[in-house]
Coordinates of C-alpha atoms in Angstrom, one line a residue:
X6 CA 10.6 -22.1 17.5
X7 CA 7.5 -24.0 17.5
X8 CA 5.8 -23.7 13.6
X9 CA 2.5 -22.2 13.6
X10 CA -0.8 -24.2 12.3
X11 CA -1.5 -21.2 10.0
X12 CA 0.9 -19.0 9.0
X13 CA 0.7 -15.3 9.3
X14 CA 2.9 -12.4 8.4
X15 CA 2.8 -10.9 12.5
X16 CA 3.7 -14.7 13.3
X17 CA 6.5 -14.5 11.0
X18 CA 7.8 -11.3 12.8
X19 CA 6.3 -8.7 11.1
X20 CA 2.9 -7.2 12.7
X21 CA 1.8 -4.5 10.7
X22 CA -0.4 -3.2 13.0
X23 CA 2.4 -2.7 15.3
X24 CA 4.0 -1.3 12.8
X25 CA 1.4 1.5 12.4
X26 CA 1.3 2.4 16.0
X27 CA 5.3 2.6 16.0
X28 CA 5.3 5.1 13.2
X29 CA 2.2 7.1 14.9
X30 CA 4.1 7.4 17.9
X31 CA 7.1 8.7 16.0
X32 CA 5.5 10.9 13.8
X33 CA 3.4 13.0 16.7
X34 CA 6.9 14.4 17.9
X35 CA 7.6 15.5 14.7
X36 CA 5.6 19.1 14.9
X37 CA 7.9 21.6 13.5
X38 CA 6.3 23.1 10.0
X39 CA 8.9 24.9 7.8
X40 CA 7.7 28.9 7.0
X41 CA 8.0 30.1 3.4
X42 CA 8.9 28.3 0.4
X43 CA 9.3 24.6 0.6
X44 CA 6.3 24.0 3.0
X45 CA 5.3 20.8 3.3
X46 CA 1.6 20.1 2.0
X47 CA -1.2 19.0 4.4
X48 CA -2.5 16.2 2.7
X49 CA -2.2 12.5 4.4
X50 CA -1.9 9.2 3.5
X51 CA -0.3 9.5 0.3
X52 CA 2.3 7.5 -0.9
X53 CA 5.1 10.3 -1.1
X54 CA 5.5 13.9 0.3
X55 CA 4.5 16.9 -1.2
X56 CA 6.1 20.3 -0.8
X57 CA 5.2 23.2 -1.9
X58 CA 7.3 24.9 -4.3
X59 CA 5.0 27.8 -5.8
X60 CA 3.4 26.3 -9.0
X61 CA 5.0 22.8 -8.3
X62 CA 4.8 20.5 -5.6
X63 CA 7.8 18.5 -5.3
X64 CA 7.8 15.3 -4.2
X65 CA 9.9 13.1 -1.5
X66 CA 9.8 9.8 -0.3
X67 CA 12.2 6.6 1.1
X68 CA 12.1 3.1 1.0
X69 CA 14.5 0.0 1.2
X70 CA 14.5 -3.8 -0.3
X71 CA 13.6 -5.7 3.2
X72 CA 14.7 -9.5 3.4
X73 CA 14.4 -10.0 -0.3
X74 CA 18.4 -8.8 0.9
X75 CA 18.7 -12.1 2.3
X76 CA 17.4 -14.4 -0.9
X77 CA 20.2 -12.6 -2.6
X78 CA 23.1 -13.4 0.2
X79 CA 21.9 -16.7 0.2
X80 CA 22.1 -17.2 -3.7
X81 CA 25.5 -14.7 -3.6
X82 CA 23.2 -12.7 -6.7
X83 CA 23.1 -9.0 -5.9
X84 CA 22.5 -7.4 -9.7
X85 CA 18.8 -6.8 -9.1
X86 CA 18.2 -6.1 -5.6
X87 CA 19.1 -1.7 -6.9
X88 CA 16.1 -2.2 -9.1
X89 CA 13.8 -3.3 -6.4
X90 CA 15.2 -0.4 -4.5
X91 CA 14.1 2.1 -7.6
X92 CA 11.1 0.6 -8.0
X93 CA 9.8 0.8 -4.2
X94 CA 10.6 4.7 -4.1
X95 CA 9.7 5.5 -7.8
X96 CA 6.1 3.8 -8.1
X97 CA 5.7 5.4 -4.5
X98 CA 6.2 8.8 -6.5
X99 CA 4.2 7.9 -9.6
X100 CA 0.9 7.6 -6.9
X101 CA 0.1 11.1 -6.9
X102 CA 1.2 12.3 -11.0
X103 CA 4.5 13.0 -10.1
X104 CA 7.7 12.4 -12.3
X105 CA 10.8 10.8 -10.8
X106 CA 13.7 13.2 -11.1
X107 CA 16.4 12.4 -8.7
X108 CA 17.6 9.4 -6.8
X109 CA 19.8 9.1 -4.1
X110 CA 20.9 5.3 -2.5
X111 CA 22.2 4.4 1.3
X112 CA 23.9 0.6 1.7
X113 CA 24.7 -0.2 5.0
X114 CA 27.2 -3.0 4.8
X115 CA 29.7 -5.3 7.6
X116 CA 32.8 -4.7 5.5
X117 CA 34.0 -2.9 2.5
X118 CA 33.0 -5.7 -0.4
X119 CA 33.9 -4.4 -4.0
X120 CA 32.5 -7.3 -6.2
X121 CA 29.1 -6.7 -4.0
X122 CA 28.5 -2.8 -4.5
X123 CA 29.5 -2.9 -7.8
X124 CA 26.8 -5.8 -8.4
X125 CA 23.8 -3.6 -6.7
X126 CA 25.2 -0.3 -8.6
X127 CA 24.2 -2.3 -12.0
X128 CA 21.1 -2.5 -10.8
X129 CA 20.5 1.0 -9.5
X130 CA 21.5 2.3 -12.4
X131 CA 19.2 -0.3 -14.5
X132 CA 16.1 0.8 -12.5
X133 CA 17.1 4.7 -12.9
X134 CA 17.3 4.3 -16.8
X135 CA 14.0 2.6 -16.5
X136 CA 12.8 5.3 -14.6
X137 CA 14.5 7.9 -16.5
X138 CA 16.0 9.4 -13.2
X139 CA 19.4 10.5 -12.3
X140 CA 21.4 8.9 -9.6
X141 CA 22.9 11.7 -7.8
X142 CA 24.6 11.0 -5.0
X143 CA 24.7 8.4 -1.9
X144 CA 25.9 6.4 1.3
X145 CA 27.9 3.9 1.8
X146 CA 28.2 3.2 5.6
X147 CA 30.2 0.4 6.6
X148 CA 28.8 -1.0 10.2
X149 CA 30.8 -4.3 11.5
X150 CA 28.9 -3.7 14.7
X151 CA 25.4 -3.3 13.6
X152 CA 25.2 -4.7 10.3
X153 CA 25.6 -8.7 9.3
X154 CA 25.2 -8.4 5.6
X155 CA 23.8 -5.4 3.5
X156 CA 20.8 -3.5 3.6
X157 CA 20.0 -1.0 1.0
X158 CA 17.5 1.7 0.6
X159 CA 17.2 4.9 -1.0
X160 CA 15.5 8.0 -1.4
X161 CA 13.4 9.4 -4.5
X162 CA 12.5 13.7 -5.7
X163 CA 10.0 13.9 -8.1
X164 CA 7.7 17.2 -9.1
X165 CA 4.3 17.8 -10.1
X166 CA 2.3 20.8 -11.4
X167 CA 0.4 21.4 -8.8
X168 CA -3.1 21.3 -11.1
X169 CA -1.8 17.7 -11.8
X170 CA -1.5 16.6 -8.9
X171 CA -3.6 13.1 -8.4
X172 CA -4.5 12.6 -4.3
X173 CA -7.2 9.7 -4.3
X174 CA -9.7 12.4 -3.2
X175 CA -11.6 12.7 -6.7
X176 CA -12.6 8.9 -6.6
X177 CA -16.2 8.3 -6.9
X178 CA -19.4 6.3 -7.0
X179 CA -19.2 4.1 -9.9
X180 CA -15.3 4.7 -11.1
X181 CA -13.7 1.6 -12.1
X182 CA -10.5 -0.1 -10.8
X183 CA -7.8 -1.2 -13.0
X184 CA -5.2 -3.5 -12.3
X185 CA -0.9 -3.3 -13.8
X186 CA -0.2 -6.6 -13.6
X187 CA 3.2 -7.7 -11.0
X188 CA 6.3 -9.6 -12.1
X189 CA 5.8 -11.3 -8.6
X190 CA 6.3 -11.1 -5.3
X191 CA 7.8 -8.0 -5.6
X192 CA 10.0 -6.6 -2.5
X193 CA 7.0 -6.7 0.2
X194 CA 6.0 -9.8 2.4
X195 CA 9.8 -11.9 2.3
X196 CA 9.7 -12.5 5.5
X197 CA 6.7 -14.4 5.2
X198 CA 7.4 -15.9 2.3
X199 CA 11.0 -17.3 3.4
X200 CA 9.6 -18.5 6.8
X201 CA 6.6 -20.2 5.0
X202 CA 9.1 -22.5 2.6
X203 CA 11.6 -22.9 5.4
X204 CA 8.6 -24.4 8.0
X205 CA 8.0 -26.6 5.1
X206 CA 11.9 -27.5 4.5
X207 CA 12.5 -26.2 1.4
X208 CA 15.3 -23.9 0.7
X209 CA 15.9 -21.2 -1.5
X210 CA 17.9 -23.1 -4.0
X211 CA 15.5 -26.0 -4.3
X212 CA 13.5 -26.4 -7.5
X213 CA 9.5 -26.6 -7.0
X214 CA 7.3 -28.1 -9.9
X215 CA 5.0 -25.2 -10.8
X216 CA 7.8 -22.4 -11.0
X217 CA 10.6 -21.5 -13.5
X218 CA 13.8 -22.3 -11.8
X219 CA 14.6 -22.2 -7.8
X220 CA 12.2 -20.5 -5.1
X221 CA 14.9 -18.3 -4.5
X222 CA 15.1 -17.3 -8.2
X223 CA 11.7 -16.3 -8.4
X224 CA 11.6 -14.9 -5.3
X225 CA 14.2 -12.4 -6.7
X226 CA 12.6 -11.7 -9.7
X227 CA 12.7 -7.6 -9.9
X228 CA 9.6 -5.4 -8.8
X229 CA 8.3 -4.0 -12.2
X230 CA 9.0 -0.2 -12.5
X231 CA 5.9 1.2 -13.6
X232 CA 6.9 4.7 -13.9
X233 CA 6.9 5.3 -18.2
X234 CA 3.6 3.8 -18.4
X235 CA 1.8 5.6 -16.1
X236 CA 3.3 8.7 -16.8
X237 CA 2.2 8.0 -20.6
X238 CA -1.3 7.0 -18.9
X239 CA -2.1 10.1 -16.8
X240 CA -1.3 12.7 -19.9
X241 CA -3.9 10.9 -21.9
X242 CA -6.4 9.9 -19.7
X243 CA -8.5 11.5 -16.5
X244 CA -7.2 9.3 -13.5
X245 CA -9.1 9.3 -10.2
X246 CA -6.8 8.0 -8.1
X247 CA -3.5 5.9 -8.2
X248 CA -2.3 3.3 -5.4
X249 CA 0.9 0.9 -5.3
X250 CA 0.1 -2.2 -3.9
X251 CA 3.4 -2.7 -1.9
X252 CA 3.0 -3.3 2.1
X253 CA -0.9 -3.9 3.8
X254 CA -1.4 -5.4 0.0
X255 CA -5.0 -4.2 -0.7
X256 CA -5.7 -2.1 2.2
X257 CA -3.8 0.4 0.8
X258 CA -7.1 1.2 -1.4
X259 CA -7.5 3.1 2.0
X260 CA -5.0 5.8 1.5
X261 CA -7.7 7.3 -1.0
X262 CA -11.2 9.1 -0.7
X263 CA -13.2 7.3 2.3
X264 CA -17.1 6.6 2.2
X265 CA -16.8 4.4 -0.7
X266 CA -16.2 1.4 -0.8
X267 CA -13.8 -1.0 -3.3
X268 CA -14.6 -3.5 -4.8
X269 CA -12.3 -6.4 -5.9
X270 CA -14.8 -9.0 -8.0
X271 CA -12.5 -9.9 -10.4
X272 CA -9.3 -10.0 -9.5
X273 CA -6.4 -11.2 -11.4
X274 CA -5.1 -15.0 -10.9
X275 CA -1.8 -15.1 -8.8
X276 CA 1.0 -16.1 -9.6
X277 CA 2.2 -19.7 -8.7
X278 CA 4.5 -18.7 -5.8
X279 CA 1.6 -17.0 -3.9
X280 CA -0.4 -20.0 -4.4
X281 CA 2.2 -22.3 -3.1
X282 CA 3.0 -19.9 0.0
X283 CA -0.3 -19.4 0.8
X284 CA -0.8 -23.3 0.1
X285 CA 2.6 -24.9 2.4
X286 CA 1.8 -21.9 5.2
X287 CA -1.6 -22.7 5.3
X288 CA -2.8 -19.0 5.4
X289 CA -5.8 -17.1 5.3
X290 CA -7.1 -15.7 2.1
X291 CA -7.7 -12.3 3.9
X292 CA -4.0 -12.7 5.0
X293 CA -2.4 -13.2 1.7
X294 CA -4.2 -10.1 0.1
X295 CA -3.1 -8.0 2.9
X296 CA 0.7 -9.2 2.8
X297 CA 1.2 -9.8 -0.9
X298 CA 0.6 -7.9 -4.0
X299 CA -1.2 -11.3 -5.4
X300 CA -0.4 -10.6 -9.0
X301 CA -2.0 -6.6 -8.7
X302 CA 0.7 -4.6 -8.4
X303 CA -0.1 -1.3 -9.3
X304 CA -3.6 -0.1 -9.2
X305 CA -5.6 2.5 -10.9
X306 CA -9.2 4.2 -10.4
X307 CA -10.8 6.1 -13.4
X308 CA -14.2 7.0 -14.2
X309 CA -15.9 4.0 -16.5
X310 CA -15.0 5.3 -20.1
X311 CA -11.8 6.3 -19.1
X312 CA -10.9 3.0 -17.6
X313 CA -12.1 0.8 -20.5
X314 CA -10.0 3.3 -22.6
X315 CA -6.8 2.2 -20.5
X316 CA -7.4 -1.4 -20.5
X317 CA -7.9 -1.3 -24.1
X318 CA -4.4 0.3 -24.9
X319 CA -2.7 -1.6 -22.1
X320 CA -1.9 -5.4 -22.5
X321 CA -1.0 -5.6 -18.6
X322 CA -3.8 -3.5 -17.3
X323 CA -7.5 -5.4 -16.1
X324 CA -10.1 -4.1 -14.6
X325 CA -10.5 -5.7 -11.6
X326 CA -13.5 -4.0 -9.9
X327 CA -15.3 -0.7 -8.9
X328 CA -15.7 1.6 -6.6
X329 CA -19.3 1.9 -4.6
X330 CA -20.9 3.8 -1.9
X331 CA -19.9 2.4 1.5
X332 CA -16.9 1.5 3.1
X333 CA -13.8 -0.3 3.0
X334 CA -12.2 -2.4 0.9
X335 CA -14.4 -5.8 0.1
X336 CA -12.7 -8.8 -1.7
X337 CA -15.5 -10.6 -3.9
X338 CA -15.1 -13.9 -3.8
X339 CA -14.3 -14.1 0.1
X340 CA -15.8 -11.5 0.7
X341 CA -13.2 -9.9 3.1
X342 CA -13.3 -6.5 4.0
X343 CA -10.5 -4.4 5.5
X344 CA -12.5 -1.3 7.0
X345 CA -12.0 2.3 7.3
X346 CA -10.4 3.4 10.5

């Protein structure tokens, strides 16, 4: 494999792009609508389902760990990867006011490996009490043909009152954007990451000045669960809109009300293992912010007294920029924009 000039994440294997045609193709066969009670609501590009379920909508959504799987087979550590999976689904639910309820995880795995479940079960059940959610069932599928290692994902039920329900679509001119500071890298944008140290022949046990302890370490570091404090935010404060900066990194800002435009002039500074990735793989500013959660991990739009409110009673929150007429998403101090389709 011949090692790019400039790193990207589609040159490390993973076009997202592509990946948006693939689920468009998969979700236009999927036509059937449920009758009666239970109805899915017809409301796109949220972060999690919502169905209908008379003055409640409940809410359902999926998601796994990705490759941050294989930091942890190669440093044989496996007691955080369940939070990341809790985190992925629950701050998915937490987008749209709802309140994680029920959790239920799949692990696909080559062979039967006690030590190993009972490692990512301490962390499932660490994220769900940080979540205050009930793990109530699961999968454990073991897959010598189709599996080398472990995946894990799982699958989230939340509810909201249906008058609380938060879709992006009451953003406006002039609303401010706050920022929930990440613990890191989070669980989007490993493959990227692991490709960029390996081109540079470093390996995930190696020490790098500038971080606390191996790459691999800090490349493992848990996704923060944001689920208590925004709950706690939302019932005190009018909230505009809610996104979780996970996979596309800031052109998720998208997913809420078009014809405006959002502005990130002040963002927050990264932490030292974006700089370095973006630093060894040689890639584009516009590239890192659409890969990587660059220190923003959770993101917030409020109207202007609202927000300062927020910030002021949150030591992790920042207000990172506002919301104008226009379009897009526009990154200050490159001034990249990621466009309304």
């Amino acid at each position: 494999m011949t090692t790019p000039s400039k790193w990207t994440y589609a040159e490390a294997g993973v076009d997202i792009d592509r990946k948006s045609g693939a689920i468009e193709s998969l979700v236009k066969e999927l036509k059937y609508k449920r009758t009666g009670k239970g109805r899915a609501a017809d409301l796109k590009g949220l972060f999690t389902s919502l169905i209908d379920f008379g003055d409640d909508y409940l809410t359902l959504c999926t998601d796994g760990v990705g490759t941050k799987l294989m930091v942890a087979q190669e440093l044989n550590v496996w007691d955080t990867v369940g939070i990341d999976c809790i985190a992925m689904n629950v701050n998915d639910t937490i987008c749209v006011g709802a309140e994680p309820i029920s959790f239920v995880d799949y692990i696909a795995i080559d062979r039967p490996d006690e030590e190993l479940t009972n490692a990512i079960g301490k962390g499932l059940e660490k994220g769900a009490e940080m979540s205050n959610m009930e793990i109530v069932g699961g999968e454990i599928a073991v897959l010598p043909d189709m599996v080398k290692g472990v995946d894990v994902s799982g699958t989230c039920l939340g509810f909201v009152k249906k008058k609380d329900v938060i879709t992006g679509q009451d953003v406006d001119d002039g609303d401010l954007i706050i920022s929930l500071g990440s613990s890191g890298v989070h669980s989007n944008g490993l493959t990227l990451a692991r490709k960029v140290f390996e081109s540079a022949g470093i390996g995930m046990r190696d020490t790098v000045s500038g971080l606390n302890g191996s790459v691999g370490a800090e490349l493992l570091r848990p996704t923060e669960i944001y689920v208590r404090q925004v709950l706690s935010i939302i019932k005190d404060h009018k909230v505009s809109g809610m996104v979780n900066i996970t996979g596309g990194g800031l052109r998720n800002l998208l997913r809420m009300r078009k014809g405006l435009r959002y502005v990130i002039s002040d963002p927050v500074e990264p932490q030292p293992i974006f700089k370095m990735v973006q630093e060894l793989g040689n890639v584009d500013t516009r590239e890192m912010y659409q890969t990587f959660n660059m220190g923003m991990g959770y993101t917030i739009v409020a109207p202007s007294d609202e927000a300062e409110a927020i910030v002021s009673e949150n030591r992790n929150a920042r207000i990172v920029g506002r919301v104008e007429k226009g379009n897009g998403v526009l990154y200050g101090p490159e001034s990249l924009l990621y466009e309304h389709y």
